[in-house]
PDB file of C-alpha atoms in Angstrom:
ATOM      1  CA  MET J   1       0.000   0.000   0.000  1.00  0.00           C
ATOM      2  CA  SER J   2       3.058   2.233  -0.128  1.00  0.00           C
ATOM      3  CA  ILE J   3       2.758   5.540  -2.012  1.00  0.00           C
ATOM      4  CA  LEU J   4       4.926   5.366  -5.131  1.00  0.00           C
ATOM      5  CA  ILE J   5       6.904   8.188  -6.705  1.00  0.00           C
ATOM      6  CA  TYR J   6       8.915   8.183  -9.886  1.00  0.00           C
ATOM      7  CA  ALA J   7      12.207   9.878  -8.995  1.00  0.00           C
ATOM      8  CA  GLU J   8      13.613  11.414 -12.173  1.00  0.00           C
ATOM      9  CA  SER J   9      17.327  11.598 -12.833  1.00  0.00           C
ATOM     10  CA  ALA J  10      19.679  12.955 -15.473  1.00  0.00           C
ATOM     11  CA  ASP J  11      23.051  11.361 -16.189  1.00  0.00           C
ATOM     12  CA  GLY J  12      22.551   9.178 -13.123  1.00  0.00           C
ATOM     13  CA  LYS J  13      21.947  12.097 -10.763  1.00  0.00           C
ATOM     14  CA  LEU J  14      18.561  12.638  -9.178  1.00  0.00           C
ATOM     15  CA  LYS J  15      16.801  15.854 -10.199  1.00  0.00           C
ATOM     16  CA  LYS J  16      15.567  18.394  -7.690  1.00  0.00           C
ATOM     17  CA  VAL J  17      11.963  17.537  -8.567  1.00  0.00           C
ATOM     18  CA  ALA J  18      12.553  14.058  -7.122  1.00  0.00           C
ATOM     19  CA  PHE J  19      13.107  15.567  -3.689  1.00  0.00           C
ATOM     20  CA  GLU J  20       9.970  17.697  -3.963  1.00  0.00           C
ATOM     21  CA  LEU J  21       7.936  14.602  -4.882  1.00  0.00           C
ATOM     22  CA  ALA J  22       9.458  12.714  -1.947  1.00  0.00           C
ATOM     23  CA  SER J  23       8.567  15.568   0.419  1.00  0.00           C
ATOM     24  CA  TYR J  24       5.013  15.642  -0.904  1.00  0.00           C
ATOM     25  CA  ALA J  25       4.541  11.879  -0.799  1.00  0.00           C
ATOM     26  CA  LYS J  26       5.870  11.695   2.759  1.00  0.00           C
ATOM     27  CA  ARG J  27       3.211  14.123   3.978  1.00  0.00           C
ATOM     28  CA  VAL J  28       0.480  12.193   2.184  1.00  0.00           C
ATOM     29  CA  ALA J  29       1.838   8.859   3.449  1.00  0.00           C
ATOM     30  CA  THR J  30       1.850  10.124   7.018  1.00  0.00           C
ATOM     31  CA  SER J  31      -1.794  11.140   6.773  1.00  0.00           C
ATOM     32  CA  LEU J  32      -2.697   7.740   5.307  1.00  0.00           C
ATOM     33  CA  GLY J  33      -0.544   5.749   7.726  1.00  0.00           C
ATOM     34  CA  THR J  34       1.689   4.214   5.064  1.00  0.00           C
ATOM     35  CA  THR J  35       5.190   4.499   3.591  1.00  0.00           C
ATOM     36  CA  VAL J  36       6.878   5.982   0.525  1.00  0.00           C
ATOM     37  CA  THR J  37       8.553   3.961  -2.227  1.00  0.00           C
ATOM     38  CA  ALA J  38      10.515   5.489  -5.096  1.00  0.00           C
ATOM     39  CA  VAL J  39      11.325   3.868  -8.411  1.00  0.00           C
ATOM     40  CA  THR J  40      14.451   5.097 -10.194  1.00  0.00           C
ATOM     41  CA  VAL J  41      16.050   4.342 -13.555  1.00  0.00           C
ATOM     42  CA  ASN J  42      19.835   4.208 -13.856  1.00  0.00           C
ATOM     43  CA  SER J  43      20.280   6.470 -10.817  1.00  0.00           C
ATOM     44  CA  THR J  44      23.453   6.403  -8.742  1.00  0.00           C
ATOM     45  CA  ASN J  45      22.674   8.641  -5.757  1.00  0.00           C
ATOM     46  CA  VAL J  46      19.432   7.089  -4.502  1.00  0.00           C
ATOM     47  CA  SER J  47      20.531   7.292  -0.858  1.00  0.00           C
ATOM     48  CA  GLU J  48      19.761  11.037  -0.965  1.00  0.00           C
ATOM     49  CA  LEU J  49      16.055  10.195  -1.052  1.00  0.00           C
ATOM     50  CA  SER J  50      16.207   9.063   2.575  1.00  0.00           C
ATOM     51  CA  LYS J  51      16.602  12.717   3.627  1.00  0.00           C
ATOM     52  CA  TYR J  52      13.130  13.471   2.337  1.00  0.00           C
ATOM     53  CA  GLY J  53      11.136  10.570   3.710  1.00  0.00           C
ATOM     54  CA  VAL J  54      11.505   7.765   1.167  1.00  0.00           C
ATOM     55  CA  ASP J  55      11.493   4.381   2.891  1.00  0.00           C
ATOM     56  CA  LYS J  56      12.308   2.140  -0.060  1.00  0.00           C
ATOM     57  CA  VAL J  57      13.876   2.536  -3.494  1.00  0.00           C
ATOM     58  CA  LEU J  58      13.312   0.178  -6.414  1.00  0.00           C
ATOM     59  CA  LYS J  59      16.415   0.553  -8.578  1.00  0.00           C
ATOM     60  CA  VAL J  60      16.143  -0.227 -12.281  1.00  0.00           C
ATOM     61  CA  SER J  61      19.411  -0.583 -14.199  1.00  0.00           C
ATOM     62  CA  ASN J  62      19.195  -1.167 -17.918  1.00  0.00           C
ATOM     63  CA  ASP J  63      21.493   0.097 -20.674  1.00  0.00           C
ATOM     64  CA  LYS J  64      18.565   0.240 -23.101  1.00  0.00           C
ATOM     65  CA  LEU J  65      16.994   2.918 -20.879  1.00  0.00           C
ATOM     66  CA  GLY J  66      19.808   5.425 -21.255  1.00  0.00           C
ATOM     67  CA  ASN J  67      17.436   7.813 -23.013  1.00  0.00           C
ATOM     68  CA  PHE J  68      13.914   8.546 -21.873  1.00  0.00           C
ATOM     69  CA  ASN J  69      11.352   6.263 -23.475  1.00  0.00           C
ATOM     70  CA  ALA J  70       7.765   7.051 -22.476  1.00  0.00           C
ATOM     71  CA  LYS J  71       6.317   3.581 -23.080  1.00  0.00           C
ATOM     72  CA  ALA J  72       9.124   1.705 -21.363  1.00  0.00           C
ATOM     73  CA  TYR J  73       9.265   4.083 -18.404  1.00  0.00           C
ATOM     74  CA  ALA J  74       5.476   3.930 -18.028  1.00  0.00           C
ATOM     75  CA  ASP J  75       5.713   0.143 -17.903  1.00  0.00           C
ATOM     76  CA  ILE J  76       8.348   0.419 -15.187  1.00  0.00           C
ATOM     77  CA  VAL J  77       6.197   2.710 -13.040  1.00  0.00           C
ATOM     78  CA  LYS J  78       3.136   0.532 -13.639  1.00  0.00           C
ATOM     79  CA  GLN J  79       4.912  -2.672 -12.628  1.00  0.00           C
ATOM     80  CA  ALA J  80       6.493  -0.977  -9.603  1.00  0.00           C
ATOM     81  CA  ALA J  81       3.039   0.176  -8.467  1.00  0.00           C
ATOM     82  CA  GLN J  82       1.645  -3.332  -8.896  1.00  0.00           C
ATOM     83  CA  LYS J  83       4.568  -4.861  -7.008  1.00  0.00           C
ATOM     84  CA  GLU J  84       4.113  -2.482  -4.063  1.00  0.00           C
ATOM     85  CA  GLY J  85       0.319  -2.494  -4.168  1.00  0.00           C
ATOM     86  CA  SER J  86       0.394   1.290  -4.465  1.00  0.00           C
ATOM     87  CA  LYS J  87      -2.942   3.077  -4.624  1.00  0.00           C
ATOM     88  CA  VAL J  88      -1.409   6.546  -5.013  1.00  0.00           C
ATOM     89  CA  ILE J  89       1.297   7.233  -7.617  1.00  0.00           C
ATOM     90  CA  VAL J  90       2.951  10.653  -7.592  1.00  0.00           C
ATOM     91  CA  LEU J  91       4.689  12.096 -10.655  1.00  0.00           C
ATOM     92  CA  SER J  92       6.115  15.522 -11.404  1.00  0.00           C
ATOM     93  CA  SER J  93       5.080  17.956 -14.136  1.00  0.00           C
ATOM     94  CA  THR J  94       8.334  17.856 -16.076  1.00  0.00           C
ATOM     95  CA  THR J  95       8.226  17.212 -19.802  1.00  0.00           C
ATOM     96  CA  ASP J  96       9.059  13.531 -19.282  1.00  0.00           C
ATOM     97  CA  SER J  97       6.484  12.964 -16.564  1.00  0.00           C
ATOM     98  CA  LEU J  98       3.765  14.749 -18.526  1.00  0.00           C
ATOM     99  CA  TYR J  99       4.239  12.001 -21.117  1.00  0.00           C
ATOM    100  CA  LEU J 100       4.283   9.326 -18.427  1.00  0.00           C
ATOM    101  CA  ALA J 101       1.234  10.292 -16.386  1.00  0.00           C
ATOM    102  CA  PRO J 102      -1.548   9.370 -18.840  1.00  0.00           C
ATOM    103  CA  LEU J 103       0.235   6.171 -19.910  1.00  0.00           C
ATOM    104  CA  VAL J 104       0.619   5.092 -16.277  1.00  0.00           C
ATOM    105  CA  ALA J 105      -3.010   5.975 -15.532  1.00  0.00           C
ATOM    106  CA  VAL J 106      -4.294   3.956 -18.500  1.00  0.00           C
ATOM    107  CA  GLY J 107      -2.048   1.021 -17.615  1.00  0.00           C
ATOM    108  CA  LEU J 108      -3.352   0.913 -14.052  1.00  0.00           C
ATOM    109  CA  ASN J 109      -6.966   1.860 -14.881  1.00  0.00           C
ATOM    110  CA  ALA J 110      -6.441   4.799 -12.556  1.00  0.00           C
ATOM    111  CA  GLY J 111      -7.842   8.295 -12.257  1.00  0.00           C
ATOM    112  CA  LEU J 112      -5.417  11.088 -13.135  1.00  0.00           C
ATOM    113  CA  ALA J 113      -5.186  14.616 -11.743  1.00  0.00           C
ATOM    114  CA  THR J 114      -2.673  16.963 -13.375  1.00  0.00           C
ATOM    115  CA  ASN J 115      -1.377  20.363 -12.218  1.00  0.00           C
ATOM    116  CA  VAL J 116      -1.891  19.476  -8.551  1.00  0.00           C
ATOM    117  CA  VAL J 117      -0.783  22.378  -6.349  1.00  0.00           C
ATOM    118  CA  GLY J 118      -1.246  21.131  -2.804  1.00  0.00           C
ATOM    119  CA  LEU J 119      -1.778  18.239  -0.455  1.00  0.00           C
ATOM    120  CA  PRO J 120      -5.072  16.361  -0.792  1.00  0.00           C
ATOM    121  CA  ILE J 121      -7.948  18.409   0.593  1.00  0.00           C
ATOM    122  CA  ALA J 122      -9.587  15.171   1.670  1.00  0.00           C
ATOM    123  CA  THR J 123      -8.807  11.470   1.347  1.00  0.00           C
ATOM    124  CA  ALA J 124     -12.335  10.045   1.659  1.00  0.00           C
ATOM    125  CA  PRO J 125     -13.426  11.060  -0.907  1.00  0.00           C
ATOM    126  CA  PHE J 126     -10.005  11.786  -2.421  1.00  0.00           C
ATOM    127  CA  GLN J 127      -9.877  15.431  -3.507  1.00  0.00           C
ATOM    128  CA  VAL J 128      -7.008  17.583  -4.750  1.00  0.00           C
ATOM    129  CA  LYS J 129      -6.618  21.231  -5.749  1.00  0.00           C
ATOM    130  CA  ARG J 130      -5.441  21.885  -9.316  1.00  0.00           C
ATOM    131  CA  THR J 131      -4.786  24.823 -11.604  1.00  0.00           C
ATOM    132  CA  VAL J 132      -6.973  25.004 -14.723  1.00  0.00           C
ATOM    133  CA  PHE J 133      -7.535  27.249 -17.748  1.00  0.00           C
ATOM    134  CA  SER J 134      -3.800  27.845 -18.258  1.00  0.00           C
ATOM    135  CA  ASN J 135      -3.281  28.620 -14.554  1.00  0.00           C
ATOM    136  CA  LYS J 136      -6.009  31.265 -14.489  1.00  0.00           C
ATOM    137  CA  ALA J 137      -8.192  29.463 -11.941  1.00  0.00           C
ATOM    138  CA  PHE J 138      -8.256  26.654  -9.400  1.00  0.00           C
ATOM    139  CA  ASN J 139     -10.364  23.517  -9.410  1.00  0.00           C
ATOM    140  CA  VAL J 140     -11.053  20.866  -6.777  1.00  0.00           C
ATOM    141  CA  THR J 141     -10.997  17.450  -8.432  1.00  0.00           C
ATOM    142  CA  GLU J 142     -12.369  14.288  -6.867  1.00  0.00           C
ATOM    143  CA  ILE J 143     -10.777  10.978  -7.923  1.00  0.00           C
ATOM    144  CA  ASP J 144     -13.081   8.042  -7.283  1.00  0.00           C
ATOM    145  CA  THR J 145     -10.968   5.246  -8.778  1.00  0.00           C
ATOM    146  CA  GLU J 146      -9.197   2.769  -6.515  1.00  0.00           C
ATOM    147  CA  ILE J 147      -5.786   3.810  -7.878  1.00  0.00           C
ATOM    148  CA  LYS J 148      -4.922   7.475  -8.235  1.00  0.00           C
ATOM    149  CA  VAL J 149      -2.170   9.172 -10.257  1.00  0.00           C
ATOM    150  CA  LEU J 150      -1.169  12.691  -9.253  1.00  0.00           C
ATOM    151  CA  SER J 151       0.996  15.019 -11.328  1.00  0.00           C
ATOM    152  CA  ILE J 152       2.416  17.728  -9.041  1.00  0.00           C
ATOM    153  CA  SER J 153       3.167  21.209 -10.388  1.00  0.00           C
ATOM    154  CA  LYS J 154       6.805  22.156  -9.988  1.00  0.00           C
ATOM    155  CA  ASN J 155       7.657  24.360  -6.985  1.00  0.00           C
ATOM    156  CA  SER J 156       4.079  24.156  -5.719  1.00  0.00           C
ATOM    157  CA  PHE J 157       4.937  22.218  -2.557  1.00  0.00           C
ATOM    158  CA  GLY J 158       8.613  22.727  -1.773  1.00  0.00           C
ATOM    159  CA  ILE J 159      11.391  20.499  -0.459  1.00  0.00           C
ATOM    160  CA  PHE J 160      11.418  19.452   3.188  1.00  0.00           C
ATOM    161  CA  GLU J 161      13.843  17.153   4.965  1.00  0.00           C
ATOM    162  CA  ASN J 162      12.262  14.293   6.895  1.00  0.00           C
ATOM    163  CA  SER J 163      14.860  11.569   7.384  1.00  0.00           C
ATOM    164  CA  SER J 164      13.932   7.915   7.090  1.00  0.00           C
ATOM    165  CA  SER J 165      15.651   4.554   7.121  1.00  0.00           C
ATOM    166  CA  LEU J 166      16.092   3.609   3.468  1.00  0.00           C
ATOM    167  CA  THR J 167      15.929   0.134   1.934  1.00  0.00           C
ATOM    168  CA  GLU J 168      17.368  -0.304  -1.564  1.00  0.00           C
ATOM    169  CA  GLU J 169      16.171  -3.106  -3.833  1.00  0.00           C
ATOM    170  CA  ASP J 170      17.145  -4.014  -7.396  1.00  0.00           C
ATOM    171  CA  PHE J 171      14.076  -4.170  -9.604  1.00  0.00           C
ATOM    172  CA  THR J 172      13.913  -5.838 -13.004  1.00  0.00           C
ATOM    173  CA  PRO J 173      10.580  -5.171 -14.732  1.00  0.00           C
ATOM    174  CA  ASN J 174       9.397  -7.115 -17.754  1.00  0.00           C
ATOM    175  CA  LEU J 175       9.776  -4.798 -20.741  1.00  0.00           C
ATOM    176  CA  ASN J 176       8.342  -5.485 -24.175  1.00  0.00           C
ATOM    177  CA  GLU J 177      10.325  -4.950 -27.349  1.00  0.00           C
ATOM    178  CA  ALA J 178       7.342  -2.958 -28.604  1.00  0.00           C
ATOM    179  CA  ASP J 179       8.162  -0.377 -25.939  1.00  0.00           C
ATOM    180  CA  PHE J 180      11.328   0.438 -27.845  1.00  0.00           C
ATOM    181  CA  SER J 181       9.718   1.027 -31.244  1.00  0.00           C
ATOM    182  CA  VAL J 182      10.721   4.698 -30.987  1.00  0.00           C
ATOM    183  CA  LYS J 183      14.472   5.084 -31.391  1.00  0.00           C
ATOM    184  CA  VAL J 184      16.526   8.043 -30.169  1.00  0.00           C
ATOM    185  CA  GLU J 185      19.070   8.959 -32.838  1.00  0.00           C
ATOM    186  CA  SER J 186      20.902  11.671 -30.915  1.00  0.00           C
ATOM    187  CA  VAL J 187      20.630  13.921 -27.887  1.00  0.00           C
ATOM    188  CA  GLU J 188      22.145  17.376 -27.678  1.00  0.00           C
ATOM    189  CA  LYS J 189      22.801  18.671 -24.182  1.00  0.00           C
ATOM    190  CA  SER J 190      24.004  22.058 -23.013  1.00  0.00           C
ATOM    191  CA  SER J 191      26.765  21.949 -20.427  1.00  0.00           C
ATOM    192  CA  GLY J 192      27.967  24.344 -17.783  1.00  0.00           C
ATOM    193  CA  LYS J 193      24.586  26.067 -17.514  1.00  0.00           C
ATOM    194  CA  VAL J 194      21.590  25.877 -15.228  1.00  0.00           C
ATOM    195  CA  THR J 195      18.833  24.064 -17.111  1.00  0.00           C
ATOM    196  CA  ILE J 196      15.331  25.482 -17.381  1.00  0.00           C
ATOM    197  CA  ALA J 197      13.940  22.303 -15.811  1.00  0.00           C
ATOM    198  CA  ASP J 198      16.018  22.710 -12.642  1.00  0.00           C
ATOM    199  CA  ALA J 199      16.114  26.498 -12.374  1.00  0.00           C
ATOM    200  CA  ASP J 200      14.561  28.457  -9.518  1.00  0.00           C
ATOM    201  CA  ILE J 201      15.147  31.656 -11.502  1.00  0.00           C
ATOM    202  CA  VAL J 202      14.755  32.163 -15.245  1.00  0.00           C
ATOM    203  CA  VAL J 203      15.961  35.179 -17.233  1.00  0.00           C
ATOM    204  CA  SER J 204      14.031  35.318 -20.504  1.00  0.00           C
ATOM    205  CA  GLY J 205      14.428  37.545 -23.541  1.00  0.00           C
ATOM    206  CA  GLY J 206      12.151  38.499 -26.404  1.00  0.00           C
ATOM    207  CA  ARG J 207      12.364  40.330 -29.689  1.00  0.00           C
ATOM    208  CA  GLY J 208      13.010  43.520 -27.744  1.00  0.00           C
ATOM    209  CA  MET J 209      16.606  42.296 -27.432  1.00  0.00           C
ATOM    210  CA  LYS J 210      16.920  43.149 -31.168  1.00  0.00           C
ATOM    211  CA  GLY J 211      19.281  40.305 -32.055  1.00  0.00           C
ATOM    212  CA  PRO J 212      21.276  37.288 -30.835  1.00  0.00           C
ATOM    213  CA  GLU J 213      24.400  39.419 -30.463  1.00  0.00           C
ATOM    214  CA  ASN J 214      22.796  41.168 -27.473  1.00  0.00           C
ATOM    215  CA  TRP J 215      22.150  38.050 -25.403  1.00  0.00           C
ATOM    216  CA  GLY J 216      25.415  38.422 -23.532  1.00  0.00           C
ATOM    217  CA  MET J 217      23.866  40.841 -21.057  1.00  0.00           C
ATOM    218  CA  LEU J 218      21.082  38.363 -20.254  1.00  0.00           C
ATOM    219  CA  GLU J 219      23.569  35.532 -19.824  1.00  0.00           C
ATOM    220  CA  GLU J 220      25.634  37.694 -17.479  1.00  0.00           C
ATOM    221  CA  LEU J 221      22.576  38.539 -15.388  1.00  0.00           C
ATOM    222  CA  ALA J 222      21.592  34.859 -15.318  1.00  0.00           C
ATOM    223  CA  SER J 223      25.115  33.887 -14.250  1.00  0.00           C
ATOM    224  CA  VAL J 224      25.071  36.346 -11.343  1.00  0.00           C
ATOM    225  CA  LEU J 225      21.660  35.062 -10.198  1.00  0.00           C
ATOM    226  CA  GLY J 226      22.430  31.368 -10.777  1.00  0.00           C
ATOM    227  CA  ALA J 227      19.560  31.368 -13.254  1.00  0.00           C
ATOM    228  CA  ALA J 228      18.711  29.703 -16.546  1.00  0.00           C
ATOM    229  CA  THR J 229      18.279  31.667 -19.756  1.00  0.00           C
ATOM    230  CA  ALA J 230      15.138  31.353 -21.855  1.00  0.00           C
ATOM    231  CA  CYS J 231      13.356  33.055 -24.731  1.00  0.00           C
ATOM    232  CA  SER J 232       9.995  33.644 -26.344  1.00  0.00           C
ATOM    233  CA  LYS J 233       8.753  31.673 -29.356  1.00  0.00           C
ATOM    234  CA  PRO J 234       9.529  34.369 -31.977  1.00  0.00           C
ATOM    235  CA  VAL J 235      13.121  34.462 -30.769  1.00  0.00           C
ATOM    236  CA  SER J 236      13.617  30.717 -31.198  1.00  0.00           C
ATOM    237  CA  ASP J 237      11.748  30.796 -34.543  1.00  0.00           C
ATOM    238  CA  LEU J 238      14.139  33.483 -35.776  1.00  0.00           C
ATOM    239  CA  GLY J 239      17.081  31.292 -34.772  1.00  0.00           C
ATOM    240  CA  TRP J 240      18.426  33.792 -32.253  1.00  0.00           C
ATOM    241  CA  ARG J 241      18.316  31.167 -29.501  1.00  0.00           C
ATOM    242  CA  PRO J 242      17.942  27.360 -29.501  1.00  0.00           C
ATOM    243  CA  HIS J 243      14.442  25.903 -29.360  1.00  0.00           C
ATOM    244  CA  SER J 244      15.402  24.226 -26.077  1.00  0.00           C
ATOM    245  CA  GLU J 245      15.194  27.684 -24.467  1.00  0.00           C
ATOM    246  CA  HIS J 246      11.686  28.445 -25.756  1.00  0.00           C
ATOM    247  CA  VAL J 247       9.327  28.736 -22.787  1.00  0.00           C
ATOM    248  CA  GLY J 248       5.575  29.153 -22.858  1.00  0.00           C
ATOM    249  CA  GLN J 249       2.477  27.107 -23.575  1.00  0.00           C
ATOM    250  CA  THR J 250       3.907  25.937 -26.908  1.00  0.00           C
ATOM    251  CA  GLY J 251       7.417  25.494 -25.491  1.00  0.00           C
ATOM    252  CA  LYS J 252       8.568  24.501 -22.028  1.00  0.00           C
ATOM    253  CA  PRO J 253       6.200  25.508 -19.215  1.00  0.00           C
ATOM    254  CA  VAL J 254       8.016  26.852 -16.168  1.00  0.00           C
ATOM    255  CA  ALA J 255       7.022  27.348 -12.546  1.00  0.00           C
ATOM    256  CA  THR J 256      10.025  29.137 -11.099  1.00  0.00           C
ATOM    257  CA  ASN J 257      10.370  31.209  -7.950  1.00  0.00           C
ATOM    258  CA  LEU J 258      11.349  34.217 -10.089  1.00  0.00           C
ATOM    259  CA  TYR J 259      10.758  34.804 -13.809  1.00  0.00           C
ATOM    260  CA  ILE J 260      12.384  37.865 -15.390  1.00  0.00           C
ATOM    261  CA  ALA J 261      10.996  38.781 -18.824  1.00  0.00           C
ATOM    262  CA  ILE J 262      13.133  41.252 -20.752  1.00  0.00           C
ATOM    263  CA  GLY J 263      11.833  42.660 -24.012  1.00  0.00           C
ATOM    264  CA  VAL J 264       8.999  40.116 -24.049  1.00  0.00           C
ATOM    265  CA  SER J 265       5.631  41.651 -24.940  1.00  0.00           C
ATOM    266  CA  GLY J 266       3.635  38.833 -23.358  1.00  0.00           C
ATOM    267  CA  ALA J 267       1.639  36.895 -25.914  1.00  0.00           C
ATOM    268  CA  ILE J 268      -1.111  34.852 -24.287  1.00  0.00           C
ATOM    269  CA  GLN J 269       0.633  31.550 -25.063  1.00  0.00           C
ATOM    270  CA  HIS J 270       3.833  32.755 -23.402  1.00  0.00           C
ATOM    271  CA  ILE J 271       2.059  34.000 -20.291  1.00  0.00           C
ATOM    272  CA  ALA J 272       0.057  30.765 -20.006  1.00  0.00           C
ATOM    273  CA  GLY J 273       3.282  28.763 -19.939  1.00  0.00           C
ATOM    274  CA  ILE J 274       4.994  30.798 -17.213  1.00  0.00           C
ATOM    275  CA  ASN J 275       1.994  31.872 -15.139  1.00  0.00           C
ATOM    276  CA  SER J 276       2.756  29.363 -12.386  1.00  0.00           C
ATOM    277  CA  SER J 277       5.967  31.215 -11.535  1.00  0.00           C
ATOM    278  CA  LYS J 278       5.675  32.754  -8.099  1.00  0.00           C
ATOM    279  CA  VAL J 279       7.156  36.185  -8.883  1.00  0.00           C
ATOM    280  CA  LYS J 280       7.199  37.742 -12.343  1.00  0.00           C
ATOM    281  CA  LEU J 281       9.305  40.786 -13.244  1.00  0.00           C
ATOM    282  CA  VAL J 282       8.990  42.445 -16.653  1.00  0.00           C
ATOM    283  CA  ILE J 283      11.288  44.997 -18.281  1.00  0.00           C
ATOM    284  CA  ASN J 284       9.903  46.627 -21.412  1.00  0.00           C
ATOM    285  CA  THR J 285       9.911  50.014 -23.141  1.00  0.00           C
ATOM    286  CA  ASP J 286       6.186  49.706 -23.910  1.00  0.00           C
ATOM    287  CA  PRO J 287       4.052  50.498 -20.831  1.00  0.00           C
ATOM    288  CA  GLU J 288       1.060  48.908 -22.610  1.00  0.00           C
ATOM    289  CA  ALA J 289       2.781  45.540 -23.107  1.00  0.00           C
ATOM    290  CA  PRO J 290       0.372  42.747 -22.037  1.00  0.00           C
ATOM    291  CA  PHE J 291       2.999  41.301 -19.691  1.00  0.00           C
ATOM    292  CA  PHE J 292       2.582  44.231 -17.301  1.00  0.00           C
ATOM    293  CA  LYS J 293      -0.985  43.101 -16.569  1.00  0.00           C
ATOM    294  CA  VAL J 294       0.193  39.830 -15.025  1.00  0.00           C
ATOM    295  CA  ALA J 295       3.578  40.910 -13.639  1.00  0.00           C
ATOM    296  CA  ASP J 296       4.230  41.334  -9.932  1.00  0.00           C
ATOM    297  CA  TYR J 297       6.853  43.975 -10.679  1.00  0.00           C
ATOM    298  CA  GLY J 298       7.440  46.027 -13.813  1.00  0.00           C
ATOM    299  CA  ILE J 299      10.095  48.389 -15.093  1.00  0.00           C
ATOM    300  CA  VAL J 300       9.274  50.635 -18.041  1.00  0.00           C
ATOM    301  CA  GLY J 301      12.539  51.412 -19.756  1.00  0.00           C
ATOM    302  CA  ASP J 302      15.298  50.384 -22.126  1.00  0.00           C
ATOM    303  CA  ALA J 303      16.683  46.946 -21.315  1.00  0.00           C
ATOM    304  CA  PHE J 304      20.070  47.962 -22.690  1.00  0.00           C
ATOM    305  CA  ASP J 305      20.272  50.556 -19.921  1.00  0.00           C
ATOM    306  CA  ILE J 306      18.455  48.737 -17.122  1.00  0.00           C
ATOM    307  CA  VAL J 307      19.881  45.203 -17.347  1.00  0.00           C
ATOM    308  CA  PRO J 308      23.579  46.174 -16.974  1.00  0.00           C
ATOM    309  CA  ARG J 309      22.712  48.370 -13.997  1.00  0.00           C
ATOM    310  CA  LEU J 310      20.604  45.619 -12.467  1.00  0.00           C
ATOM    311  CA  THR J 311      23.429  43.110 -12.948  1.00  0.00           C
ATOM    312  CA  GLN J 312      25.898  45.463 -11.282  1.00  0.00           C
ATOM    313  CA  LYS J 313      23.608  45.958  -8.283  1.00  0.00           C
ATOM    314  CA  PHE J 314      23.252  42.190  -7.865  1.00  0.00           C
ATOM    315  CA  LYS J 315      27.039  41.804  -8.027  1.00  0.00           C
ATOM    316  CA  GLU J 316      27.455  44.432  -5.319  1.00  0.00           C
ATOM    317  CA  PHE J 317      24.791  42.809  -3.177  1.00  0.00           C
ATOM    318  CA  LYS J 318      26.440  39.403  -3.480  1.00  0.00           C
ATOM    319  CA  ALA J 319      29.858  40.864  -2.651  1.00  0.00           C
ATOM    320  CA  GLN J 320      28.478  42.494   0.489  1.00  0.00           C
ATOM    321  CA  ASN J 321      26.803  39.297   1.654  1.00  0.00           C
ATOM    322  CA  SER J 322      29.467  36.776   0.737  1.00  0.00           C
TER     323      SER J 322
END
């Protein structure tokens, strides 16, 4: 009856979202009087999960699973849930897990709630709070199936230490060759930078930056803040920045603690994809830019004047507090 989480990893290292899921699942498990089990794929640092309340880890090691494969990974989570008798499966809202969630739910004949932003409101009946309409409203969803799959919005719960005694177990699920019908030809990864998926702060630029040659100032600001860089869809379409940096409803959705939009007008698709960010700061010369209507803080002015000054102030602040 253990609650099951899928603890994501990259290059063998657990992602930060894994610790948020563990923290969430531990609170739910405590209220239900049960334990937390995590399933991992080709992860090397699983012992870290014990800090956040995981009692057991099912470790899957398979060279064929070096790259994410939605069908195969869904089978792994499904079989892990069946092995543990789990009635609640908790996934994140990363790109990978958004693929996984419906496949896992179908495989287990389970109810699925996406964009969950808090602990269950009630467990009998089982109700959770979710964001809906591109994060413009909240909804309370009741799941009446025996097995429930929850997809937790990033940064909606937080990470909390709650040490447990961890048991590690090798797990070898039965995978079908049909699961590997999709082949990964190549994977391009950026190195030496904070990724959008793991970032607490994102510095994003739009067409107001006037060209790719001006991105240095955004990268410098991001470096000072320990942030990831991102861009709007027109910027990636123009080839100024890689498509991997495109955030928004049609790109990568983000839910950061701080989102800084520089020279981004704020098309509805862009705002919908970043609206879950806790604090939004916009810098734009146009006081009528749509982004100002949803921003927590706004600066009307020229980014080429404001950003260097802002970066310098952050450098001074860090120097004083180091």
